[in-house]
Amino acid sequence: MATIVGSVMTSHVPAIGGAIAKGRQADPYWKPFFDGYPPVRAWLDRMKPDVAVVFYQDHGLNFFLDKMPTFAVGAAVEYRNDDEGWGIPTVKPVRGDPALSWHIIESLVADEFDITTCQQMKVDHALTLPMALMWPGGGDWPVRVVPITMNHVQHPLPSPRRSWRLGESVGRAIRAWQSDARVLVMGTGGLSHQLDGQRAGFINKPFDLMCMDALVNDPVKLTGYSALDLVREAGAQGTELMAWMAARAAMTGRVTKVHSNYHVPISNTAAGLLALQNDEIALPKAA
Ligand code: DHB
Ligand code: FE
């Protein structure tokens, strides 16, 4: 059976792509952000995942307001990236894992999740930037990818509880997959941010830190919030936290925190990073 090695959750602000392209990682503005990632990369080097199952949001590159699936799962051999208008370089097509995709899709539908299945799918900054942060070097990433989008763009949004259950179901599917693959589960987006409207620029550090703490040891607590509670507490786009919740839910039981980072602001966003090792695997703990 496949093994879930752990989870990485990270923000995905488009400006990160510009900073990488221009080699700005050591600039005073960017350093506290980029400094979070090397310990996570070192951990990934030890964990050696073969596949990344990524919970994220499509911000209009693939789905737009006219057709917005609540949850969609990619089932393609590869996923193309494209210009979203942020002025960041596009990356090479991302390798898929159709066998795992279809296994997850079958399992989710059997579990009564009415998902959208995508045999063609473009992936936006919310998938490509977290990948580039984990594996720098321009797109030759050592993992295959199963993209799972969640609607955090157009209301009505799924609830945090539903997002948690989605993650649980995906986790069960991965653990039942007859393969010796090592699987990393990623959740991207957040933390608190609001890009427009009267509260543009809104950030809630105490709430973010509470969530990062809860995700380690008491994640179910976060399912008590409604989607609109998250809008209020974390800003309109802070609802992306639900992708972190889904990733956490894919792991049963206890996890060990490998590393975390929190830096305010990157662009309009409170940038968070959390790496969790699944305690079910027998591997040395990170320092
Ligand atoms: C920003 C943050 C996001 O999560 C996103 O998808 C786009 C932009 C920002 O802060 O600029
Ligand atoms: Fe976003």
PDB file of C-alpha atoms and ligand atoms in Angstrom:
ATOM      1  CA  MET A   1       0.000   0.000   0.000  1.00  0.00           C
ATOM      2  CA  ALA A   2       1.081   3.573  -0.602  1.00  0.00           C
ATOM      3  CA  THR A   3       2.532   5.591   2.278  1.00  0.00           C
ATOM      4  CA  ILE A   4       1.653   9.175   3.165  1.00  0.00           C
ATOM      5  CA  VAL A   5       4.979  10.581   4.331  1.00  0.00           C
ATOM      6  CA  GLY A   6       3.556  13.870   5.530  1.00  0.00           C
ATOM      7  CA  SER A   7       2.236  17.206   4.469  1.00  0.00           C
ATOM      8  CA  VAL A   8       3.493  20.619   3.465  1.00  0.00           C
ATOM      9  CA  MET A   9       1.166  23.612   3.665  1.00  0.00           C
ATOM     10  CA  THR A  10       2.256  26.937   2.212  1.00  0.00           C
ATOM     11  CA  SER A  11       0.982  30.269   0.932  1.00  0.00           C
ATOM     12  CA  HIS A  12       1.170  30.814  -2.847  1.00  0.00           C
ATOM     13  CA  VAL A  13       1.335  34.580  -3.503  1.00  0.00           C
ATOM     14  CA  PRO A  14       2.066  35.244  -7.244  1.00  0.00           C
ATOM     15  CA  ALA A  15       4.812  37.774  -6.426  1.00  0.00           C
ATOM     16  CA  ILE A  16       6.906  34.808  -5.177  1.00  0.00           C
ATOM     17  CA  GLY A  17       7.270  33.782  -8.839  1.00  0.00           C
ATOM     18  CA  GLY A  18       8.659  37.218  -9.706  1.00  0.00           C
ATOM     19  CA  ALA A  19      11.082  37.112  -6.794  1.00  0.00           C
ATOM     20  CA  ILE A  20      12.362  33.683  -7.879  1.00  0.00           C
ATOM     21  CA  ALA A  21      12.715  34.800 -11.520  1.00  0.00           C
ATOM     22  CA  LYS A  22      14.695  37.888 -10.481  1.00  0.00           C
ATOM     23  CA  GLY A  23      16.816  36.070  -7.884  1.00  0.00           C
ATOM     24  CA  ARG A  24      15.533  38.306  -5.054  1.00  0.00           C
ATOM     25  CA  GLN A  25      15.511  35.589  -2.366  1.00  0.00           C
ATOM     26  CA  ALA A  26      18.135  37.409  -0.272  1.00  0.00           C
ATOM     27  CA  ASP A  27      16.541  40.885  -0.515  1.00  0.00           C
ATOM     28  CA  PRO A  28      15.456  42.224   2.899  1.00  0.00           C
ATOM     29  CA  TYR A  29      11.803  42.105   1.836  1.00  0.00           C
ATOM     30  CA  TRP A  30      11.988  38.455   0.740  1.00  0.00           C
ATOM     31  CA  LYS A  31      14.603  36.863   2.996  1.00  0.00           C
ATOM     32  CA  PRO A  32      12.344  36.185   6.017  1.00  0.00           C
ATOM     33  CA  PHE A  33       9.949  34.439   3.641  1.00  0.00           C
ATOM     34  CA  PHE A  34      12.411  32.343   1.609  1.00  0.00           C
ATOM     35  CA  ASP A  35      14.408  31.405   4.723  1.00  0.00           C
ATOM     36  CA  GLY A  36      11.489  29.248   5.791  1.00  0.00           C
ATOM     37  CA  TYR A  37      11.950  26.734   2.984  1.00  0.00           C
ATOM     38  CA  PRO A  38      15.428  25.109   3.196  1.00  0.00           C
ATOM     39  CA  PRO A  39      14.574  23.015   6.299  1.00  0.00           C
ATOM     40  CA  VAL A  40      11.474  21.723   4.516  1.00  0.00           C
ATOM     41  CA  ARG A  41      13.527  20.911   1.411  1.00  0.00           C
ATOM     42  CA  ALA A  42      16.030  19.004   3.545  1.00  0.00           C
ATOM     43  CA  TRP A  43      13.162  16.993   5.035  1.00  0.00           C
ATOM     44  CA  LEU A  44      11.743  16.283   1.561  1.00  0.00           C
ATOM     45  CA  ASP A  45      15.173  15.077   0.472  1.00  0.00           C
ATOM     46  CA  ARG A  46      14.985  12.468   3.228  1.00  0.00           C
ATOM     47  CA  MET A  47      11.324  11.567   2.678  1.00  0.00           C
ATOM     48  CA  LYS A  48      11.773  11.147  -1.080  1.00  0.00           C
ATOM     49  CA  PRO A  49       8.110  11.406  -2.121  1.00  0.00           C
ATOM     50  CA  ASP A  50       7.195  10.000  -5.541  1.00  0.00           C
ATOM     51  CA  VAL A  51       3.876  11.814  -5.850  1.00  0.00           C
ATOM     52  CA  ALA A  52       2.363  15.016  -4.464  1.00  0.00           C
ATOM     53  CA  VAL A  53      -1.408  15.204  -4.001  1.00  0.00           C
ATOM     54  CA  VAL A  54      -2.066  18.949  -3.945  1.00  0.00           C
ATOM     55  CA  PHE A  55      -5.138  20.661  -2.508  1.00  0.00           C
ATOM     56  CA  TYR A  56      -5.275  24.208  -3.885  1.00  0.00           C
ATOM     57  CA  GLN A  57      -7.523  26.730  -5.620  1.00  0.00           C
ATOM     58  CA  ASP A  58      -7.901  27.597  -9.266  1.00  0.00           C
ATOM     59  CA  HIS A  59      -8.021  31.411  -9.474  1.00  0.00           C
ATOM     60  CA  GLY A  60      -9.495  31.688 -12.979  1.00  0.00           C
ATOM     61  CA  LEU A  61      -6.862  30.107 -15.231  1.00  0.00           C
ATOM     62  CA  ASN A  62      -8.755  26.853 -15.604  1.00  0.00           C
ATOM     63  CA  PHE A  63     -12.218  27.458 -14.104  1.00  0.00           C
ATOM     64  CA  PHE A  64     -13.854  30.867 -14.266  1.00  0.00           C
ATOM     65  CA  LEU A  65     -16.939  32.332 -12.631  1.00  0.00           C
ATOM     66  CA  ASP A  66     -19.238  30.813 -15.278  1.00  0.00           C
ATOM     67  CA  LYS A  67     -18.306  27.250 -14.280  1.00  0.00           C
ATOM     68  CA  MET A  68     -16.961  26.723 -10.815  1.00  0.00           C
ATOM     69  CA  PRO A  69     -16.745  23.187  -9.429  1.00  0.00           C
ATOM     70  CA  THR A  70     -16.691  22.990  -5.657  1.00  0.00           C
ATOM     71  CA  PHE A  71     -14.038  20.253  -5.842  1.00  0.00           C
ATOM     72  CA  ALA A  72     -12.244  19.059  -8.985  1.00  0.00           C
ATOM     73  CA  VAL A  73      -9.640  16.314  -9.394  1.00  0.00           C
ATOM     74  CA  GLY A  74      -7.169  16.191 -12.276  1.00  0.00           C
ATOM     75  CA  ALA A  75      -6.742  12.906 -14.157  1.00  0.00           C
ATOM     76  CA  ALA A  76      -4.240  13.860 -16.834  1.00  0.00           C
ATOM     77  CA  VAL A  77      -0.806  12.694 -17.901  1.00  0.00           C
ATOM     78  CA  GLU A  78       0.423  16.269 -17.601  1.00  0.00           C
ATOM     79  CA  TYR A  79      -0.904  19.677 -16.586  1.00  0.00           C
ATOM     80  CA  ARG A  80       0.060  22.841 -18.408  1.00  0.00           C
ATOM     81  CA  ASN A  81       0.700  26.146 -16.702  1.00  0.00           C
ATOM     82  CA  ASP A  82      -0.164  29.395 -18.501  1.00  0.00           C
ATOM     83  CA  ASP A  83       0.047  33.160 -18.179  1.00  0.00           C
ATOM     84  CA  GLU A  84      -2.421  34.367 -15.543  1.00  0.00           C
ATOM     85  CA  GLY A  85      -1.560  38.036 -16.015  1.00  0.00           C
ATOM     86  CA  TRP A  86       0.595  38.322 -12.891  1.00  0.00           C
ATOM     87  CA  GLY A  87       3.740  38.899 -14.949  1.00  0.00           C
ATOM     88  CA  ILE A  88       5.453  35.757 -13.691  1.00  0.00           C
ATOM     89  CA  PRO A  89       7.206  33.231 -15.949  1.00  0.00           C
ATOM     90  CA  THR A  90       5.241  30.148 -16.881  1.00  0.00           C
ATOM     91  CA  VAL A  91       6.731  26.749 -16.086  1.00  0.00           C
ATOM     92  CA  LYS A  92       7.004  23.479 -17.997  1.00  0.00           C
ATOM     93  CA  PRO A  93       4.050  21.079 -17.928  1.00  0.00           C
ATOM     94  CA  VAL A  94       3.726  19.299 -14.597  1.00  0.00           C
ATOM     95  CA  ARG A  95       3.821  15.479 -14.693  1.00  0.00           C
ATOM     96  CA  GLY A  96       0.594  13.771 -13.622  1.00  0.00           C
ATOM     97  CA  ASP A  97      -0.094  10.350 -12.118  1.00  0.00           C
ATOM     98  CA  PRO A  98      -3.264   9.141 -13.860  1.00  0.00           C
ATOM     99  CA  ALA A  99      -3.307   5.831 -11.965  1.00  0.00           C
ATOM    100  CA  LEU A 100      -3.450   7.554  -8.583  1.00  0.00           C
ATOM    101  CA  SER A 101      -5.825  10.211  -9.914  1.00  0.00           C
ATOM    102  CA  TRP A 102      -8.342   7.612 -11.060  1.00  0.00           C
ATOM    103  CA  HIS A 103      -7.968   5.643  -7.860  1.00  0.00           C
ATOM    104  CA  ILE A 104      -8.731   8.802  -5.831  1.00  0.00           C
ATOM    105  CA  ILE A 105     -11.642   9.712  -8.122  1.00  0.00           C
ATOM    106  CA  GLU A 106     -13.199   6.219  -7.843  1.00  0.00           C
ATOM    107  CA  SER A 107     -12.772   6.305  -4.101  1.00  0.00           C
ATOM    108  CA  LEU A 108     -14.197   9.832  -3.672  1.00  0.00           C
ATOM    109  CA  VAL A 109     -17.258   9.022  -5.768  1.00  0.00           C
ATOM    110  CA  ALA A 110     -17.780   5.772  -3.834  1.00  0.00           C
ATOM    111  CA  ASP A 111     -17.598   7.960  -0.725  1.00  0.00           C
ATOM    112  CA  GLU A 112     -20.425  10.123  -2.179  1.00  0.00           C
ATOM    113  CA  PHE A 113     -18.322  13.170  -3.094  1.00  0.00           C
ATOM    114  CA  ASP A 114     -19.756  14.671  -6.284  1.00  0.00           C
ATOM    115  CA  ILE A 115     -16.499  15.894  -7.741  1.00  0.00           C
ATOM    116  CA  THR A 116     -15.610  17.167 -11.200  1.00  0.00           C
ATOM    117  CA  THR A 117     -13.129  14.920 -13.014  1.00  0.00           C
ATOM    118  CA  CYS A 118     -10.714  16.732 -15.335  1.00  0.00           C
ATOM    119  CA  GLN A 119      -8.842  14.822 -18.014  1.00  0.00           C
ATOM    120  CA  GLN A 120      -7.512  18.182 -19.171  1.00  0.00           C
ATOM    121  CA  MET A 121      -6.598  20.810 -16.638  1.00  0.00           C
ATOM    122  CA  LYS A 122      -4.341  23.830 -16.453  1.00  0.00           C
ATOM    123  CA  VAL A 123      -2.600  24.545 -13.166  1.00  0.00           C
ATOM    124  CA  ASP A 124      -2.083  28.067 -11.844  1.00  0.00           C
ATOM    125  CA  HIS A 125       0.273  29.771  -9.376  1.00  0.00           C
ATOM    126  CA  ALA A 126      -1.398  28.041  -6.444  1.00  0.00           C
ATOM    127  CA  LEU A 127       0.116  24.750  -7.594  1.00  0.00           C
ATOM    128  CA  THR A 128       3.269  25.803  -9.448  1.00  0.00           C
ATOM    129  CA  LEU A 129       4.710  28.217  -6.862  1.00  0.00           C
ATOM    130  CA  PRO A 130       4.530  25.804  -3.920  1.00  0.00           C
ATOM    131  CA  MET A 131       6.243  23.222  -6.153  1.00  0.00           C
ATOM    132  CA  ALA A 132       8.955  25.733  -7.089  1.00  0.00           C
ATOM    133  CA  LEU A 133       9.452  26.539  -3.395  1.00  0.00           C
ATOM    134  CA  MET A 134       9.881  22.848  -2.514  1.00  0.00           C
ATOM    135  CA  TRP A 135      12.056  21.981  -5.516  1.00  0.00           C
ATOM    136  CA  PRO A 136      13.804  25.053  -6.920  1.00  0.00           C
ATOM    137  CA  GLY A 137      15.386  24.792 -10.331  1.00  0.00           C
ATOM    138  CA  GLY A 138      12.863  25.745 -12.951  1.00  0.00           C
ATOM    139  CA  GLY A 139      10.320  22.990 -13.227  1.00  0.00           C
ATOM    140  CA  ASP A 140      12.109  19.617 -13.293  1.00  0.00           C
ATOM    141  CA  TRP A 141      10.266  18.460 -10.235  1.00  0.00           C
ATOM    142  CA  PRO A 142      11.000  15.000  -8.841  1.00  0.00           C
ATOM    143  CA  VAL A 143       7.347  14.197  -8.086  1.00  0.00           C
ATOM    144  CA  ARG A 144       4.289  13.376 -10.128  1.00  0.00           C
ATOM    145  CA  VAL A 145       1.236  15.444  -9.178  1.00  0.00           C
ATOM    146  CA  VAL A 146      -2.464  14.865  -8.514  1.00  0.00           C
ATOM    147  CA  PRO A 147      -4.141  18.308  -8.470  1.00  0.00           C
ATOM    148  CA  ILE A 148      -7.316  18.759  -6.408  1.00  0.00           C
ATOM    149  CA  THR A 149      -8.941  22.195  -6.612  1.00  0.00           C
ATOM    150  CA  MET A 150     -11.317  23.606  -4.031  1.00  0.00           C
ATOM    151  CA  ASN A 151     -13.575  26.593  -4.702  1.00  0.00           C
ATOM    152  CA  HIS A 152     -12.458  29.476  -2.520  1.00  0.00           C
ATOM    153  CA  VAL A 153     -13.213  32.030  -5.224  1.00  0.00           C
ATOM    154  CA  GLN A 154     -16.981  32.278  -5.675  1.00  0.00           C
ATOM    155  CA  HIS A 155     -19.627  31.844  -2.966  1.00  0.00           C
ATOM    156  CA  PRO A 156     -21.159  29.562  -1.876  1.00  0.00           C
ATOM    157  CA  LEU A 157     -17.892  27.995  -0.729  1.00  0.00           C
ATOM    158  CA  PRO A 158     -17.633  24.498   0.732  1.00  0.00           C
ATOM    159  CA  SER A 159     -17.578  24.449   4.523  1.00  0.00           C
ATOM    160  CA  PRO A 160     -14.424  23.770   6.520  1.00  0.00           C
ATOM    161  CA  ARG A 161     -16.101  20.563   7.751  1.00  0.00           C
ATOM    162  CA  ARG A 162     -16.753  19.388   4.197  1.00  0.00           C
ATOM    163  CA  SER A 163     -13.180  20.267   3.262  1.00  0.00           C
ATOM    164  CA  TRP A 164     -11.922  18.237   6.200  1.00  0.00           C
ATOM    165  CA  ARG A 165     -14.033  15.264   5.089  1.00  0.00           C
ATOM    166  CA  LEU A 166     -12.718  15.595   1.549  1.00  0.00           C
ATOM    167  CA  GLY A 167      -9.184  15.377   2.904  1.00  0.00           C
ATOM    168  CA  GLU A 168     -10.074  12.359   5.062  1.00  0.00           C
ATOM    169  CA  SER A 169     -11.533  10.586   2.056  1.00  0.00           C
ATOM    170  CA  VAL A 170      -8.497  11.346  -0.109  1.00  0.00           C
ATOM    171  CA  GLY A 171      -6.243  10.107   2.687  1.00  0.00           C
ATOM    172  CA  ARG A 172      -8.167   6.817   2.912  1.00  0.00           C
ATOM    173  CA  ALA A 173      -7.892   6.439  -0.860  1.00  0.00           C
ATOM    174  CA  ILE A 174      -4.128   6.988  -0.845  1.00  0.00           C
ATOM    175  CA  ARG A 175      -3.595   4.510   1.985  1.00  0.00           C
ATOM    176  CA  ALA A 176      -5.665   1.903   0.107  1.00  0.00           C
ATOM    177  CA  TRP A 177      -3.762   2.400  -3.162  1.00  0.00           C
ATOM    178  CA  GLN A 178      -1.899  -0.755  -4.122  1.00  0.00           C
ATOM    179  CA  SER A 179       1.455   0.786  -4.825  1.00  0.00           C
ATOM    180  CA  ASP A 180       4.716   1.230  -2.979  1.00  0.00           C
ATOM    181  CA  ALA A 181       4.640   4.970  -3.779  1.00  0.00           C
ATOM    182  CA  ARG A 182       5.548   7.532  -1.153  1.00  0.00           C
ATOM    183  CA  VAL A 183       2.977  10.297  -1.203  1.00  0.00           C
ATOM    184  CA  LEU A 184       3.286  13.896  -0.021  1.00  0.00           C
ATOM    185  CA  VAL A 185       0.025  15.772   0.580  1.00  0.00           C
ATOM    186  CA  MET A 186       0.172  19.521   0.032  1.00  0.00           C
ATOM    187  CA  GLY A 187      -2.277  22.287   0.898  1.00  0.00           C
ATOM    188  CA  THR A 188      -1.752  25.740  -0.568  1.00  0.00           C
ATOM    189  CA  GLY A 189      -3.177  29.208   0.006  1.00  0.00           C
ATOM    190  CA  GLY A 190      -3.783  31.451   2.979  1.00  0.00           C
ATOM    191  CA  LEU A 191      -3.084  32.461   5.503  1.00  0.00           C
ATOM    192  CA  SER A 192      -5.144  35.580   6.297  1.00  0.00           C
ATOM    193  CA  HIS A 193      -5.542  37.928   3.356  1.00  0.00           C
ATOM    194  CA  GLN A 194      -8.108  39.961   1.499  1.00  0.00           C
ATOM    195  CA  LEU A 195      -7.276  41.314  -1.933  1.00  0.00           C
ATOM    196  CA  ASP A 196     -10.138  43.732  -2.539  1.00  0.00           C
ATOM    197  CA  GLY A 197     -13.119  45.529  -1.045  1.00  0.00           C
ATOM    198  CA  GLN A 198     -13.257  47.650   2.089  1.00  0.00           C
ATOM    199  CA  ARG A 199     -11.050  45.290   4.059  1.00  0.00           C
ATOM    200  CA  ALA A 200      -8.352  44.941   1.362  1.00  0.00           C
ATOM    201  CA  GLY A 201      -5.060  44.290   3.129  1.00  0.00           C
ATOM    202  CA  PHE A 202      -6.765  42.685   6.142  1.00  0.00           C
ATOM    203  CA  ILE A 203      -4.478  40.352   8.116  1.00  0.00           C
ATOM    204  CA  ASN A 204      -5.185  38.557  11.418  1.00  0.00           C
ATOM    205  CA  LYS A 205      -1.958  37.264  12.936  1.00  0.00           C
ATOM    206  CA  PRO A 206      -3.452  35.861  16.176  1.00  0.00           C
ATOM    207  CA  PHE A 207      -5.991  33.859  14.171  1.00  0.00           C
ATOM    208  CA  ASP A 208      -3.326  32.565  11.749  1.00  0.00           C
ATOM    209  CA  LEU A 209      -1.052  31.445  14.569  1.00  0.00           C
ATOM    210  CA  MET A 210      -3.947  29.750  16.339  1.00  0.00           C
ATOM    211  CA  CYS A 211      -4.746  27.854  13.097  1.00  0.00           C
ATOM    212  CA  MET A 212      -1.119  26.812  12.537  1.00  0.00           C
ATOM    213  CA  ASP A 213      -0.984  25.521  16.080  1.00  0.00           C
ATOM    214  CA  ALA A 214      -4.318  23.699  15.806  1.00  0.00           C
ATOM    215  CA  LEU A 215      -3.286  22.041  12.534  1.00  0.00           C
ATOM    216  CA  VAL A 216      -0.556  20.186  14.384  1.00  0.00           C
ATOM    217  CA  ASN A 217      -2.368  18.813  17.423  1.00  0.00           C
ATOM    218  CA  ASP A 218      -6.058  19.704  17.339  1.00  0.00           C
ATOM    219  CA  PRO A 219      -7.064  20.171  13.691  1.00  0.00           C
ATOM    220  CA  VAL A 220     -10.687  19.052  14.096  1.00  0.00           C
ATOM    221  CA  LYS A 221     -11.237  22.212  16.165  1.00  0.00           C
ATOM    222  CA  LEU A 222     -11.048  24.227  12.925  1.00  0.00           C
ATOM    223  CA  THR A 223     -14.069  22.388  11.478  1.00  0.00           C
ATOM    224  CA  GLY A 224     -16.225  24.355  13.936  1.00  0.00           C
ATOM    225  CA  TYR A 225     -15.847  27.467  11.779  1.00  0.00           C
ATOM    226  CA  SER A 226     -18.170  28.160   8.854  1.00  0.00           C
ATOM    227  CA  ALA A 227     -16.808  29.478   5.558  1.00  0.00           C
ATOM    228  CA  LEU A 228     -18.186  32.917   6.453  1.00  0.00           C
ATOM    229  CA  ASP A 229     -16.515  32.734   9.880  1.00  0.00           C
ATOM    230  CA  LEU A 230     -13.243  32.303   7.976  1.00  0.00           C
ATOM    231  CA  VAL A 231     -14.048  35.311   5.762  1.00  0.00           C
ATOM    232  CA  ARG A 232     -14.584  37.366   8.897  1.00  0.00           C
ATOM    233  CA  GLU A 233     -11.552  36.076  10.809  1.00  0.00           C
ATOM    234  CA  ALA A 234      -9.056  35.631   7.967  1.00  0.00           C
ATOM    235  CA  GLY A 235     -10.325  37.830   5.109  1.00  0.00           C
ATOM    236  CA  ALA A 236     -12.136  36.891   1.899  1.00  0.00           C
ATOM    237  CA  GLN A 237      -9.149  34.965   0.535  1.00  0.00           C
ATOM    238  CA  GLY A 238      -8.181  33.627   3.952  1.00  0.00           C
ATOM    239  CA  THR A 239     -10.734  30.920   3.228  1.00  0.00           C
ATOM    240  CA  GLU A 240      -7.878  29.208   1.346  1.00  0.00           C
ATOM    241  CA  LEU A 241      -7.010  27.835   4.791  1.00  0.00           C
ATOM    242  CA  MET A 242      -9.462  25.053   3.934  1.00  0.00           C
ATOM    243  CA  ALA A 243      -6.845  23.556   1.582  1.00  0.00           C
ATOM    244  CA  TRP A 244      -4.485  23.264   4.567  1.00  0.00           C
ATOM    245  CA  MET A 245      -7.286  21.569   6.515  1.00  0.00           C
ATOM    246  CA  ALA A 246      -7.900  19.046   3.723  1.00  0.00           C
ATOM    247  CA  ALA A 247      -4.196  18.223   3.582  1.00  0.00           C
ATOM    248  CA  ARG A 248      -4.064  17.719   7.351  1.00  0.00           C
ATOM    249  CA  ALA A 249      -7.168  15.523   7.254  1.00  0.00           C
ATOM    250  CA  ALA A 250      -5.490  13.162   4.784  1.00  0.00           C
ATOM    251  CA  MET A 251      -3.236  12.022   7.636  1.00  0.00           C
ATOM    252  CA  THR A 252      -4.855  10.072  10.405  1.00  0.00           C
ATOM    253  CA  GLY A 253      -3.813  10.611  13.953  1.00  0.00           C
ATOM    254  CA  ARG A 254      -0.606  12.122  15.143  1.00  0.00           C
ATOM    255  CA  VAL A 255       1.941  14.107  13.230  1.00  0.00           C
ATOM    256  CA  THR A 256       5.277  15.654  14.126  1.00  0.00           C
ATOM    257  CA  LYS A 257       5.941  19.255  13.201  1.00  0.00           C
ATOM    258  CA  VAL A 258       9.051  19.376  11.019  1.00  0.00           C
ATOM    259  CA  HIS A 259       9.191  23.124  10.503  1.00  0.00           C
ATOM    260  CA  SER A 260       7.024  26.238  10.349  1.00  0.00           C
ATOM    261  CA  ASN A 261       7.422  29.837   9.305  1.00  0.00           C
ATOM    262  CA  TYR A 262       5.143  32.888   9.378  1.00  0.00           C
ATOM    263  CA  HIS A 263       5.922  36.245   7.838  1.00  0.00           C
ATOM    264  CA  VAL A 264       3.711  39.303   7.329  1.00  0.00           C
ATOM    265  CA  PRO A 265       3.208  40.571   4.723  1.00  0.00           C
ATOM    266  CA  ILE A 266       4.151  39.173   1.356  1.00  0.00           C
ATOM    267  CA  SER A 267       2.149  41.296  -1.048  1.00  0.00           C
ATOM    268  CA  ASN A 268      -1.274  41.423   0.692  1.00  0.00           C
ATOM    269  CA  THR A 269      -0.874  38.117   2.435  1.00  0.00           C
ATOM    270  CA  ALA A 270       0.228  36.645   5.735  1.00  0.00           C
ATOM    271  CA  ALA A 271       2.643  34.029   4.402  1.00  0.00           C
ATOM    272  CA  GLY A 272       2.611  30.756   6.315  1.00  0.00           C
ATOM    273  CA  LEU A 273       4.507  27.496   5.978  1.00  0.00           C
ATOM    274  CA  LEU A 274       3.954  24.286   7.911  1.00  0.00           C
ATOM    275  CA  ALA A 275       5.561  20.892   7.302  1.00  0.00           C
ATOM    276  CA  LEU A 276       4.227  17.865   9.176  1.00  0.00           C
ATOM    277  CA  GLN A 277       5.632  14.365   9.207  1.00  0.00           C
ATOM    278  CA  ASN A 278       3.104  11.569   9.415  1.00  0.00           C
ATOM    279  CA  ASP A 279       3.839   9.646  12.634  1.00  0.00           C
ATOM    280  CA  GLU A 280       2.612   6.447  11.022  1.00  0.00           C
ATOM    281  CA  ILE A 281       5.851   6.088   9.092  1.00  0.00           C
ATOM    282  CA  ALA A 282       8.939   4.700  10.714  1.00  0.00           C
ATOM    283  CA  LEU A 283      11.577   7.218   9.746  1.00  0.00           C
ATOM    284  CA  PRO A 284      13.939   9.378  11.771  1.00  0.00           C
ATOM    285  CA  LYS A 285      12.361  12.544  13.090  1.00  0.00           C
ATOM    286  CA  ALA A 286      13.657  15.858  11.801  1.00  0.00           C
ATOM    287  CA  ALA A 287      15.841  17.950  14.072  1.00  0.00           C
TER     288      ALA A 287
HETATM  289  C1  DHB B   1      -2.164  37.236  -3.521  1.00  0.00           C
HETATM  290  C2  DHB B   1      -2.433  36.141  -2.679  1.00  0.00           C
HETATM  291  C3  DHB B   1      -3.070  35.003  -3.203  1.00  0.00           C
HETATM  292  O1  DHB B   1      -3.394  33.909  -2.433  1.00  0.00           O
HETATM  293  C4  DHB B   1      -3.390  34.915  -4.542  1.00  0.00           C
HETATM  294  O2  DHB B   1      -3.928  33.779  -5.005  1.00  0.00           O
HETATM  295  C5  DHB B   1      -3.127  36.003  -5.375  1.00  0.00           C
HETATM  296  C6  DHB B   1      -2.521  37.160  -4.865  1.00  0.00           C
HETATM  297  C7  DHB B   1      -1.464  38.468  -3.009  1.00  0.00           C
HETATM  298  O3  DHB B   1      -1.355  38.665  -1.800  1.00  0.00           O
HETATM  299  O4  DHB B   1      -0.975  39.248  -3.842  1.00  0.00           O
HETATM  300 FE    FE B   2      -4.719  32.482  -3.593  1.00  0.00          FE
END
